[in-house]
Amino acid sequence: MADVRRLLLLTAALVAVSMVLISLTLIHARRAAVTRAAMRQYGTATPISHVVVIILENHAFDNIYGTYPFGIPPIIDNVTLSLARPFGLNPGAAIGGVKPYYANSVVLTDPWEGYMNYHVDWDRGAMDGFVRGSGRQSMAYLSYEQVPLLWDYAEEYVLADNFFSPDLATTTPNRISYLVGYPVPAFGSSGSGCVVSFDETILYQLTRYNVSWAYFDYGYVRGQPRPPYPLSLMPGSEKYSIHYFNTSVFLEDLKDGDLPAVSFLMFTGGNGHDEHSALDLHPPYNLTQGQINLAHFIDAMMDSPYWNSTAVFITFDEGGGFYDQVPPPMIYNYGINPRCEEGYLSRLGLPHHNVLGERVPLLIISPYAKEGWIDNYTMSGYTLLAFIDYNWHLPYLTPIVANSDLEGLLAAFDFSQTPRPPIVLTPSNWTYPIPLQYPVHYGYTATVSGNYSGYMSLYRRGLIGSDVLNYVMQYNNPG
């Protein structure tokens, strides 16, 4: 009788395992079928038929690229002299008596973070509150010895030096804004009533228009009760678990031919909570570990059949309190979801306006990306959504997305060129600078400018002085 019971238990276990395998196979087959159907039904506006968005954690532009392309100690040779140069660090700035200093370490002290901290840093455009708001450690900056991979990618592809995170706020509001196309600085604030549902996201829009997508996140385990963060904070997201995967599945899709049209590839919060590791580069984790991981995924894309049809956008959710000298522009939010607005500028007499977040790096990696070029158009996290909508002939997700300077992002590509061969980088060969693929001869600084007219309203109301206005207006170019 005991043998019979054991046989029955073994049979039940085998049936259960078989059902799981069948379920996973059906999910994989369904995703593959959706991918193929979407590609048949919808052409794309560019040769790009696969977009991969990678959002890392908490580094301002000047913190990583402030001394690019020469660095500390300076490298002046035919390569670095040929590259376009970003509008970088002002080494003579003294914020609260502290000048920017070279960290010379892959482990950084994390600046103080918070909505109020970042507004102190910003100081209504003066950009002189970082020591008070985020601590002396906010003035640290890096060079090629700490972030060689990121500098090599900038050298070989496109670096945007006038790109801003969506919100002057912390991780959660920014990561949500990267998905919904409007600012949500009040998200998570006690008593705000700010709720953002999944059907407001670019992911829901892609579903409606039958464009395949997946959200890959390190640490996500299929079948876990919570969707990956920040989707876990959005009502309705649990209905789309067929699209959520561990990052290991991204690598499998590259090999199996099942890569969706749009991939969000993340290394933050796979368990559904706002948690970090070295993989997302959040201070104080070791930056080398994060770069090794990043190269592993970029190399896999380059080694795959998808390389010739792919654009990879690598950016950061927010500046993390690190110093940057360029003030963020203000944008009109069209009154979208006013409970999420927070109302800082409304209280200053500018209703339905928001300040973009800090200037953060954006790398554009693609066989169609220009080499060694600096994209100095004014862009933000909303511009990435504009590219997706434009490329798949979708209506713009929000008016903010529609007015986020898509043309500036398209300028990073040369779609008339023959796709460039991949440049596979590993710790053994990512010593900056590496040989250029083709000769380039830029050698100029790509100055930044944007529409800063909103600051005039603060000046007219007596909320900023002429010194701050003059500082901000050096970047103004409303055209």
Short mmCIF file of C-alpha atoms in Angstrom, two decimals, residues 9 25 60 75 77 102 118 190 200 211 233 240 254 272 299 319 330 333 364 381 384 399 456:
data_model
loop_
_atom_site.label_atom_id
_atom_site.label_comp_id
_atom_site.label_asym_id
_atom_site.label_seq_id
_atom_site.Cartn_x
_atom_site.Cartn_y
_atom_site.Cartn_z
CA LEU A 9 2.54 11.02 -5.16
CA THR A 25 6.03 26.91 -23.10
CA ALA A 60 24.07 63.51 -12.46
CA ILE A 75 44.48 62.19 -21.96
CA ASP A 77 45.66 62.38 -28.15
CA TYR A 102 37.75 64.27 -8.09
CA TYR A 118 16.71 68.34 -4.37
CA SER A 190 1.14 61.49 2.50
CA GLU A 200 -1.78 55.31 -18.27
CA VAL A 211 3.27 46.16 -30.26
CA LEU A 233 2.67 50.60 -7.28
CA TYR A 240 -0.03 41.90 -17.27
CA LEU A 254 18.28 37.22 -27.86
CA GLY A 272 8.45 44.65 -6.34
CA ASP A 299 27.59 42.61 -25.60
CA GLY A 319 20.78 62.84 -10.36
CA MET A 330 10.27 74.15 -16.51
CA ASN A 333 1.99 69.78 -17.46
CA ILE A 364 22.40 56.19 -27.40
CA GLY A 381 12.85 61.11 -20.05
CA LEU A 384 12.32 58.32 -24.99
CA PRO A 399 1.05 66.30 -24.80
CA MET A 456 11.20 85.01 -16.02
#
